[in-house]
mmCIF file of C-alpha atoms in Angstrom:
data_model
loop_
_atom_site.group_PDB
_atom_site.id
_atom_site.type_symbol
_atom_site.label_atom_id
_atom_site.label_comp_id
_atom_site.label_asym_id
_atom_site.label_seq_id
_atom_site.Cartn_x
_atom_site.Cartn_y
_atom_site.Cartn_z
ATOM 1 C CA MET Q 1 14.284 14.664 2.426
ATOM 2 C CA THR Q 2 14.281 14.298 6.167
ATOM 3 C CA SER Q 3 15.033 10.861 7.572
ATOM 4 C CA LYS Q 4 12.131 9.489 9.494
ATOM 5 C CA THR Q 5 11.546 5.842 10.342
ATOM 6 C CA MET Q 6 8.578 3.654 11.161
ATOM 7 C CA TRP Q 7 8.333 0.158 12.651
ATOM 8 C CA LEU Q 8 5.022 -1.579 12.386
ATOM 9 C CA LEU Q 9 4.347 -4.566 14.665
ATOM 10 C CA GLY Q 10 1.261 -6.737 14.774
ATOM 11 C CA ARG Q 11 -0.211 -8.507 17.809
ATOM 12 C CA LEU Q 12 -2.628 -11.191 18.824
ATOM 13 C CA MET Q 13 -5.999 -9.933 19.898
ATOM 14 C CA HIS Q 14 -7.165 -13.024 21.703
ATOM 15 C CA ARG Q 15 -4.274 -13.865 24.008
ATOM 16 C CA HIS Q 16 -4.379 -13.573 27.774
ATOM 17 C CA ARG Q 17 -1.808 -14.301 30.378
ATOM 18 C CA GLY Q 18 -3.368 -16.593 31.812
ATOM 19 C CA GLY Q 19 -9.815 -35.215 46.549
ATOM 20 C CA LEU Q 20 -12.636 -32.476 46.162
ATOM 21 C CA LYS Q 21 -15.195 -33.048 43.399
ATOM 22 C CA LEU Q 22 -17.193 -30.261 41.865
ATOM 23 C CA SER Q 23 -20.524 -31.955 42.123
ATOM 24 C CA SER Q 24 -20.348 -32.677 45.844
ATOM 25 C CA PHE Q 25 -18.987 -29.263 46.707
ATOM 26 C CA VAL Q 26 -21.512 -27.372 44.708
ATOM 27 C CA ARG Q 27 -24.291 -29.093 46.511
ATOM 28 C CA SER Q 28 -22.875 -27.896 49.809
ATOM 29 C CA ALA Q 29 -23.082 -24.256 48.683
ATOM 30 C CA SER Q 30 -25.894 -22.149 47.388
ATOM 31 C CA CYS Q 31 -26.026 -21.044 43.779
ATOM 32 C CA THR Q 32 -26.357 -17.406 42.828
ATOM 33 C CA ALA Q 33 -27.045 -15.460 39.651
ATOM 34 C CA GLU Q 34 -24.935 -16.171 36.544
ATOM 35 C CA GLY Q 35 -24.412 -19.745 37.745
ATOM 36 C CA ALA Q 36 -22.006 -18.618 40.491
ATOM 37 C CA VAL Q 37 -21.297 -20.603 43.616
ATOM 38 C CA ALA Q 38 -21.722 -18.847 46.950
ATOM 39 C CA PRO Q 39 -18.864 -19.400 49.438
ATOM 40 C CA PRO Q 40 -19.551 -22.365 51.789
ATOM 41 C CA VAL Q 41 -20.556 -21.339 55.288
ATOM 42 C CA ASP Q 42 -19.453 -24.392 57.240
ATOM 43 C CA SER Q 43 -17.116 -26.221 54.871
ATOM 44 C CA SER Q 44 -13.370 -25.583 54.722
ATOM 45 C CA VAL Q 45 -11.466 -25.651 51.449
ATOM 46 C CA THR Q 46 -7.782 -25.511 50.701
ATOM 47 C CA ALA Q 47 -6.223 -23.303 48.012
ATOM 48 C CA GLU Q 48 -5.473 -26.353 45.952
ATOM 49 C CA GLN Q 49 -9.066 -27.571 46.216
ATOM 50 C CA ALA Q 50 -10.364 -24.138 45.310
ATOM 51 C CA VAL Q 51 -8.136 -24.091 42.217
ATOM 52 C CA ARG Q 52 -9.540 -27.376 40.997
ATOM 53 C CA LEU Q 53 -13.110 -26.497 41.876
ATOM 54 C CA TRP Q 54 -13.115 -23.208 40.002
ATOM 55 C CA ALA Q 55 -11.234 -24.581 37.028
ATOM 56 C CA GLN Q 56 -13.974 -27.173 36.633
ATOM 57 C CA HIS Q 57 -16.697 -24.614 37.223
ATOM 58 C CA PHE Q 58 -15.210 -22.285 34.598
ATOM 59 C CA THR Q 59 -14.956 -25.177 32.155
ATOM 60 C CA LEU Q 60 -18.640 -26.015 32.678
ATOM 61 C CA HIS Q 61 -19.572 -22.378 31.924
ATOM 62 C CA GLY Q 62 -17.398 -22.087 28.819
ATOM 63 C CA ILE Q 63 -14.872 -19.634 30.302
ATOM 64 C CA SER Q 64 -11.614 -19.487 28.322
ATOM 65 C CA GLU Q 65 -8.449 -20.702 29.954
ATOM 66 C CA PRO Q 66 -10.294 -22.135 32.972
ATOM 67 C CA LEU Q 67 -7.258 -23.494 34.927
ATOM 68 C CA LEU Q 68 -5.071 -20.439 34.375
ATOM 69 C CA SER Q 69 -7.991 -18.196 35.384
ATOM 70 C CA SER Q 70 -8.465 -20.112 38.620
ATOM 71 C CA GLN Q 71 -4.751 -20.134 39.389
ATOM 72 C CA TYR Q 72 -4.214 -16.444 38.784
ATOM 73 C CA ILE Q 73 -7.195 -15.392 40.886
ATOM 74 C CA ILE Q 74 -6.337 -17.607 43.852
ATOM 75 C CA ALA Q 75 -2.671 -16.652 43.709
ATOM 76 C CA HIS Q 76 -3.743 -12.973 43.774
ATOM 77 C CA VAL Q 77 -5.912 -13.554 46.846
ATOM 78 C CA LEU Q 78 -2.889 -15.239 48.543
ATOM 79 C CA GLY Q 79 -0.748 -12.150 47.790
ATOM 80 C CA ARG Q 80 1.388 -13.616 44.916
ATOM 81 C CA LYS Q 81 1.525 -13.270 41.156
ATOM 82 C CA THR Q 82 1.324 -16.996 40.500
ATOM 83 C CA LEU Q 83 0.897 -20.177 42.508
ATOM 84 C CA ASP Q 84 4.564 -20.939 41.913
ATOM 85 C CA GLY Q 85 5.259 -18.126 44.386
ATOM 86 C CA VAL Q 86 3.145 -19.647 47.138
ATOM 87 C CA ASP Q 87 4.658 -22.018 49.677
ATOM 88 C CA ARG Q 88 3.482 -25.549 48.876
ATOM 89 C CA ARG Q 89 2.356 -26.064 52.498
ATOM 90 C CA ARG Q 90 0.227 -22.944 52.271
ATOM 91 C CA LEU Q 91 -1.608 -24.397 49.292
ATOM 92 C CA LYS Q 92 -2.656 -27.351 51.465
ATOM 93 C CA ASP Q 93 -3.895 -25.179 54.316
ATOM 94 C CA PRO Q 94 -7.557 -24.185 54.543
ATOM 95 C CA LEU Q 95 -8.370 -20.725 53.187
ATOM 96 C CA THR Q 96 -9.296 -18.239 55.878
ATOM 97 C CA ASP Q 97 -12.833 -16.948 55.896
ATOM 98 C CA THR Q 98 -11.702 -13.669 54.331
ATOM 99 C CA GLU Q 99 -9.660 -15.459 51.648
ATOM 100 C CA ARG Q 100 -12.521 -17.786 50.828
ATOM 101 C CA VAL Q 101 -14.988 -14.957 50.406
ATOM 102 C CA SER Q 102 -12.529 -13.100 48.218
ATOM 103 C CA VAL Q 103 -11.926 -16.134 45.978
ATOM 104 C CA TRP Q 104 -15.612 -16.687 45.545
ATOM 105 C CA LYS Q 105 -16.265 -12.991 44.830
ATOM 106 C CA LEU Q 106 -13.497 -12.688 42.212
ATOM 107 C CA CYS Q 107 -14.213 -16.080 40.579
ATOM 108 C CA THR Q 108 -17.900 -15.115 40.266
ATOM 109 C CA LYS Q 109 -16.794 -12.044 38.319
ATOM 110 C CA ARG Q 110 -14.763 -14.297 36.011
ATOM 111 C CA LEU Q 111 -17.967 -16.336 35.438
ATOM 112 C CA THR Q 112 -19.363 -13.278 33.626
ATOM 113 C CA SER Q 113 -16.439 -13.584 31.095
ATOM 114 C CA MET Q 114 -14.725 -10.611 32.710
ATOM 115 C CA PRO Q 115 -11.009 -10.845 31.797
ATOM 116 C CA VAL Q 116 -8.788 -11.968 34.615
ATOM 117 C CA GLN Q 117 -6.815 -8.690 34.353
ATOM 118 C CA TYR Q 118 -9.994 -6.761 35.239
ATOM 119 C CA VAL Q 119 -10.990 -9.296 37.917
ATOM 120 C CA ILE Q 120 -7.708 -8.918 39.889
ATOM 121 C CA GLN Q 121 -7.328 -5.235 38.797
ATOM 122 C CA GLU Q 122 -3.629 -5.538 37.863
ATOM 123 C CA TRP Q 123 -1.308 -7.117 35.305
ATOM 124 C CA ASP Q 124 2.424 -7.309 34.618
ATOM 125 C CA PHE Q 125 3.874 -5.682 31.517
ATOM 126 C CA ARG Q 126 7.555 -6.363 31.068
ATOM 127 C CA ASP Q 127 9.072 -5.467 34.483
ATOM 128 C CA LEU Q 128 6.164 -3.321 35.700
ATOM 129 C CA THR Q 129 2.893 -4.128 37.454
ATOM 130 C CA LEU Q 130 0.090 -1.991 36.180
ATOM 131 C CA LYS Q 131 -3.325 -1.227 37.482
ATOM 132 C CA MET Q 132 -6.155 -2.468 35.210
ATOM 133 C CA LYS Q 133 -9.700 -1.179 34.964
ATOM 134 C CA PRO Q 134 -12.473 -1.821 32.425
ATOM 135 C CA PRO Q 135 -12.974 -0.714 29.748
ATOM 136 C CA VAL Q 136 -9.343 0.398 29.254
ATOM 137 C CA PHE Q 137 -7.616 -1.827 26.708
ATOM 138 C CA ILE Q 138 -5.527 -4.660 28.226
ATOM 139 C CA PRO Q 139 -1.942 -4.716 26.938
ATOM 140 C CA ARG Q 140 -0.982 -8.018 25.216
ATOM 141 C CA PRO Q 141 2.321 -9.859 25.330
ATOM 142 C CA GLU Q 142 3.028 -8.899 21.701
ATOM 143 C CA THR Q 143 3.184 -5.244 22.768
ATOM 144 C CA GLU Q 144 5.968 -6.087 25.130
ATOM 145 C CA GLU Q 145 7.848 -7.142 22.015
ATOM 146 C CA LEU Q 146 7.158 -3.722 20.434
ATOM 147 C CA VAL Q 147 8.737 -1.983 23.451
ATOM 148 C CA GLY Q 148 11.743 -4.234 23.161
ATOM 149 C CA LEU Q 149 12.112 -3.342 19.486
ATOM 150 C CA VAL Q 150 11.866 0.373 20.242
ATOM 151 C CA LEU Q 151 14.649 0.111 22.894
ATOM 152 C CA GLU Q 152 16.794 -2.023 20.568
ATOM 153 C CA ASP Q 153 16.423 0.401 17.622
ATOM 154 C CA LEU Q 154 17.058 3.500 19.801
ATOM 155 C CA ARG Q 155 20.269 1.946 21.132
ATOM 156 C CA LEU Q 156 21.520 1.363 17.583
ATOM 157 C CA ILE Q 157 20.715 4.958 16.659
ATOM 158 C CA ARG Q 158 21.720 6.870 19.830
ATOM 159 C CA GLY Q 159 24.118 4.486 21.563
ATOM 160 C CA GLU Q 160 23.815 2.401 24.764
ATOM 161 C CA SER Q 161 22.960 5.455 26.895
ATOM 162 C CA TYR Q 162 20.264 6.583 24.428
ATOM 163 C CA GLY Q 163 21.719 10.125 24.411
ATOM 164 C CA THR Q 164 20.135 13.135 26.169
ATOM 165 C CA ASP Q 165 16.920 15.155 25.790
ATOM 166 C CA LEU Q 166 14.966 12.325 24.227
ATOM 167 C CA ARG Q 167 11.244 13.022 23.557
ATOM 168 C CA CYS Q 168 8.445 10.711 22.546
ATOM 169 C CA LEU Q 169 4.762 10.894 21.637
ATOM 170 C CA GLU Q 170 2.522 7.961 22.297
ATOM 171 C CA VAL Q 171 -0.868 7.871 20.535
ATOM 172 C CA GLY Q 172 -3.500 5.782 22.366
ATOM 173 C CA CYS Q 173 -1.816 5.224 25.748
ATOM 174 C CA GLY Q 174 -4.504 3.010 27.283
ATOM 175 C CA SER Q 175 -3.135 1.864 30.671
ATOM 176 C CA GLY Q 176 0.186 3.625 29.969
ATOM 177 C CA ALA Q 177 2.015 0.264 29.443
ATOM 178 C CA ILE Q 178 4.220 1.413 26.551
ATOM 179 C CA SER Q 179 5.106 4.890 27.824
ATOM 180 C CA LEU Q 180 5.753 3.774 31.386
ATOM 181 C CA SER Q 181 7.857 0.814 30.244
ATOM 182 C CA LEU Q 182 9.954 3.103 28.041
ATOM 183 C CA LEU Q 183 10.305 5.707 30.787
ATOM 184 C CA HIS Q 184 11.362 2.961 33.246
ATOM 185 C CA SER Q 185 14.104 1.864 30.825
ATOM 186 C CA ILE Q 186 15.295 5.338 29.644
ATOM 187 C CA PRO Q 187 15.749 7.762 32.532
ATOM 188 C CA GLN Q 188 16.286 10.790 30.308
ATOM 189 C CA LEU Q 189 13.145 10.189 28.224
ATOM 190 C CA ARG Q 190 10.143 12.535 28.371
ATOM 191 C CA VAL Q 191 6.794 11.404 26.977
ATOM 192 C CA LEU Q 192 3.581 13.025 25.874
ATOM 193 C CA ALA Q 193 0.869 10.359 25.928
ATOM 194 C CA LEU Q 194 -2.641 10.893 24.591
ATOM 195 C CA ASP Q 195 -5.852 8.936 24.359
ATOM 196 C CA GLN Q 196 -9.354 9.678 23.148
ATOM 197 C CA SER Q 197 -10.711 7.896 26.271
ATOM 198 C CA GLN Q 198 -10.871 9.792 29.518
ATOM 199 C CA ALA Q 199 -10.852 6.518 31.437
ATOM 200 C CA ALA Q 200 -7.565 5.596 29.780
ATOM 201 C CA VAL Q 201 -6.050 9.045 30.530
ATOM 202 C CA CYS Q 202 -6.968 8.658 34.216
ATOM 203 C CA LEU Q 203 -5.613 5.130 34.401
ATOM 204 C CA THR Q 204 -2.288 6.108 32.789
ATOM 205 C CA ARG Q 205 -1.939 8.911 35.269
ATOM 206 C CA GLU Q 206 -2.692 6.570 38.158
ATOM 207 C CA ASN Q 207 -0.144 4.051 36.964
ATOM 208 C CA ALA Q 208 2.454 6.766 36.491
ATOM 209 C CA ASN Q 209 1.894 7.979 40.016
ATOM 210 C CA ARG Q 210 2.126 4.518 41.490
ATOM 211 C CA LEU Q 211 5.429 3.944 39.673
ATOM 212 C CA GLY Q 212 6.905 7.361 40.510
ATOM 213 C CA LEU Q 213 7.160 8.336 36.839
ATOM 214 C CA GLN Q 214 4.570 11.128 36.770
ATOM 215 C CA ASP Q 215 7.219 13.916 36.432
ATOM 216 C CA LYS Q 216 8.474 12.520 33.107
ATOM 217 C CA LEU Q 217 5.014 11.918 31.600
ATOM 218 C CA GLU Q 218 2.377 14.307 30.373
ATOM 219 C CA VAL Q 219 -0.982 12.784 29.618
ATOM 220 C CA GLN Q 220 -3.602 14.502 27.501
ATOM 221 C CA HIS Q 221 -7.203 13.655 26.635
ATOM 222 C CA LEU Q 222 -6.917 14.187 22.862
ATOM 223 C CA ASP Q 223 -7.964 12.423 19.707
ATOM 224 C CA VAL Q 224 -5.278 12.005 17.075
ATOM 225 C CA MET Q 225 -7.978 12.482 14.397
ATOM 226 C CA GLY Q 226 -8.801 15.938 15.837
ATOM 227 C CA ASP Q 227 -7.204 19.322 15.181
ATOM 228 C CA ALA Q 228 -5.912 20.254 18.618
ATOM 229 C CA LEU Q 229 -2.882 17.959 18.850
ATOM 230 C CA LEU Q 230 -0.337 19.911 16.800
ATOM 231 C CA SER Q 231 -0.742 22.951 19.170
ATOM 232 C CA LYS Q 232 -0.131 20.661 22.223
ATOM 233 C CA CYS Q 233 2.977 18.809 20.989
ATOM 234 C CA GLY Q 234 6.391 20.016 19.882
ATOM 235 C CA PRO Q 235 8.909 18.013 17.792
ATOM 236 C CA VAL Q 236 9.661 14.509 19.008
ATOM 237 C CA HIS Q 237 12.420 11.990 18.359
ATOM 238 C CA PHE Q 238 10.003 9.159 17.978
ATOM 239 C CA LEU Q 239 6.316 8.271 17.917
ATOM 240 C CA VAL Q 240 4.958 4.945 19.220
ATOM 241 C CA SER Q 241 1.467 3.565 19.103
ATOM 242 C CA ASN Q 242 -0.598 0.429 19.405
ATOM 243 C CA PRO Q 243 -3.515 1.918 17.456
ATOM 244 C CA PRO Q 244 -6.968 0.333 16.700
ATOM 245 C CA TYR Q 245 -6.312 -1.616 13.546
ATOM 246 C CA LEU Q 246 -8.988 -4.290 13.314
ATOM 247 C CA LEU Q 247 -11.303 -4.046 10.287
ATOM 248 C CA THR Q 248 -14.845 -3.203 11.534
ATOM 249 C CA GLN Q 249 -16.131 -6.475 10.039
ATOM 250 C CA GLU Q 250 -13.705 -8.414 12.232
ATOM 251 C CA MET Q 251 -15.044 -7.002 15.512
ATOM 252 C CA GLN Q 252 -17.840 -9.490 15.915
ATOM 253 C CA SER Q 253 -15.443 -12.433 15.643
ATOM 254 C CA LEU Q 254 -13.622 -11.415 18.827
ATOM 255 C CA GLN Q 255 -13.983 -13.337 22.107
ATOM 256 C CA THR Q 256 -16.962 -12.516 24.266
ATOM 257 C CA GLU Q 257 -14.778 -11.211 27.043
ATOM 258 C CA ILE Q 258 -13.200 -8.676 24.656
ATOM 259 C CA LEU Q 259 -16.454 -7.537 23.084
ATOM 260 C CA ARG Q 260 -18.225 -7.300 26.426
ATOM 261 C CA PHE Q 261 -15.625 -5.559 28.505
ATOM 262 C CA GLU Q 262 -12.923 -3.785 26.461
ATOM 263 C CA ASP Q 263 -13.243 -0.420 24.774
ATOM 264 C CA HIS Q 264 -14.266 -1.011 21.138
ATOM 265 C CA ALA Q 265 -12.684 2.391 20.154
ATOM 266 C CA ALA Q 266 -9.337 0.900 21.079
ATOM 267 C CA LEU Q 267 -9.877 -2.021 18.675
ATOM 268 C CA ASP Q 268 -11.947 -0.911 15.707
ATOM 269 C CA GLY Q 269 -9.809 0.741 12.952
ATOM 270 C CA GLY Q 270 -12.632 1.359 10.529
ATOM 271 C CA LEU Q 271 -13.575 -0.367 7.269
ATOM 272 C CA ASP Q 272 -9.944 -1.047 6.250
ATOM 273 C CA GLY Q 273 -8.451 -0.869 9.749
ATOM 274 C CA LEU Q 274 -6.353 2.181 8.832
ATOM 275 C CA SER Q 275 -8.505 5.131 9.906
ATOM 276 C CA VAL Q 276 -6.355 6.035 12.989
ATOM 277 C CA ILE Q 277 -3.122 4.862 11.369
ATOM 278 C CA ARG Q 278 -3.515 7.354 8.474
ATOM 279 C CA SER Q 279 -3.833 10.176 11.010
ATOM 280 C CA ILE Q 280 -0.800 8.978 12.884
ATOM 281 C CA LEU Q 281 1.328 8.903 9.723
ATOM 282 C CA VAL Q 282 0.201 12.426 8.802
ATOM 283 C CA LEU Q 283 1.030 13.556 12.288
ATOM 284 C CA ALA Q 284 4.454 11.885 12.168
ATOM 285 C CA SER Q 285 5.382 13.737 8.984
ATOM 286 C CA LYS Q 286 4.797 17.013 10.840
ATOM 287 C CA LEU Q 287 6.215 16.251 14.332
ATOM 288 C CA LEU Q 288 9.254 13.997 13.870
ATOM 289 C CA LYS Q 289 12.745 15.456 14.213
ATOM 290 C CA GLU Q 290 15.537 14.689 11.763
ATOM 291 C CA ARG Q 291 16.056 10.901 11.667
ATOM 292 C CA GLY Q 292 12.975 10.454 13.751
ATOM 293 C CA ARG Q 293 11.212 7.094 14.176
ATOM 294 C CA VAL Q 294 7.660 5.782 14.157
ATOM 295 C CA TYR Q 295 6.865 2.438 15.772
ATOM 296 C CA LEU Q 296 3.358 0.986 15.308
ATOM 297 C CA GLU Q 297 1.448 -2.268 15.633
ATOM 298 C CA VAL Q 298 -0.621 -3.155 12.594
ATOM 299 C CA ALA Q 299 -2.637 -6.022 11.164
ATOM 300 C CA PRO Q 300 -1.005 -8.648 8.908
ATOM 301 C CA CYS Q 301 -2.750 -7.236 5.820
ATOM 302 C CA HIS Q 302 -1.555 -3.655 6.409
ATOM 303 C CA PRO Q 303 2.242 -3.471 5.670
ATOM 304 C CA PRO Q 304 1.993 -3.461 1.820
ATOM 305 C CA VAL Q 305 -0.920 -1.000 1.931
ATOM 306 C CA ILE Q 306 0.955 1.355 4.245
ATOM 307 C CA ARG Q 307 4.075 1.085 2.207
ATOM 308 C CA GLN Q 308 2.188 2.151 -0.905
ATOM 309 C CA MET Q 309 0.473 4.933 0.991
ATOM 310 C CA ILE Q 310 3.827 6.328 2.177
ATOM 311 C CA GLU Q 311 5.656 5.979 -1.156
ATOM 312 C CA GLU Q 312 2.833 7.714 -3.060
ATOM 313 C CA THR Q 313 1.621 10.415 -0.667
ATOM 314 C CA MET Q 314 4.264 10.959 2.145
ATOM 315 C CA PRO Q 315 7.665 11.761 0.675
ATOM 316 C CA GLY Q 316 8.961 12.698 4.133
ATOM 317 C CA LEU Q 317 8.675 9.114 5.294
ATOM 318 C CA LEU Q 318 10.627 6.134 4.028
ATOM 319 C CA TYR Q 319 9.370 2.554 4.578
ATOM 320 C CA LEU Q 320 12.172 0.326 5.798
ATOM 321 C CA GLU Q 321 11.186 -3.099 7.065
ATOM 322 C CA THR Q 322 8.434 -5.558 8.045
ATOM 323 C CA ARG Q 323 8.867 -7.994 10.927
ATOM 324 C CA CYS Q 324 6.792 -10.756 12.436
ATOM 325 C CA ASP Q 325 5.066 -10.962 15.768
ATOM 326 C CA LEU Q 326 5.263 -13.741 18.280
ATOM 327 C CA THR Q 327 3.150 -16.026 16.049
ATOM 328 C CA ASN Q 328 5.579 -15.527 13.173
ATOM 329 C CA ARG Q 329 2.977 -13.773 11.117
ATOM 330 C CA ARG Q 330 4.279 -11.029 8.893
ATOM 331 C CA LYS Q 331 3.325 -7.813 10.653
ATOM 332 C CA LYS Q 332 6.268 -5.557 11.443
ATOM 333 C CA VAL Q 333 7.536 -2.841 9.265
ATOM 334 C CA LYS Q 334 10.345 -0.286 9.322
ATOM 335 C CA GLN Q 335 10.441 2.876 7.285
ATOM 336 C CA VAL Q 336 12.381 6.156 7.011
#
């Protein structure tokens, strides 16, 4: 029996990074569609005032994480990741006309429930800043943990330098967060990343080019459930994926901003949440090299089902371990 290993890691679906009174200020500006507030023509407003105004306005309109949303957007307009990076004196200065128009434009988008990551069109993942575009799936903090586990496990297997000629397949690359983070950490790694979404393929390529990692990454528009993949990919040392694993019946319980803006195909794993995961495991049994690894994110209900599936139908794989995600829910698994 060949030795092949799988980690399964779950994640949260709902998490996001995230003296001027509203009433008097809103009256000085005109209202637009969706309840938005047009930028004031004659009034000046500081960054601090704008943060408070929009946090209140988001709250009134039922927008999740209203204060964080306001802070991230206004920090972005001021050229920083967060307000902590903005000089305190700058926060008390009036916004320029250009800044004020940008704040109002971006905050108006947030009023539609558009996720902040799409509003500001970028987000940090580990030590990288990635371009974000709807409807490509937004990487969550729990997936950063998955990358950390991959790096930790590979060091144990291959040593601190990770060895040479290391090859990886990522199924469902989305924005490229996982592949690009791994490439950034392991210089000798080469990755084939695939996604069923052309928008995701294009965004991964764009992020790779922006980060100077395009020569180490091949991106293909392929569906893991199709027949063309085996002819495109040779043996790999490990496979990693954050696949769609929600049960179809769970989809309607997601937040409005997820349902309205993110790609449902990146979330919906079928009736039991395992439709794509089954294909990935079959693929792994054919592509992994000796002592290869598979690292996946799965739902809390999946580890025992996957373990039984592997033990009964996939003798080339051995189930090793389950671990918990950031919420301490039992979701991670390791197998050989």
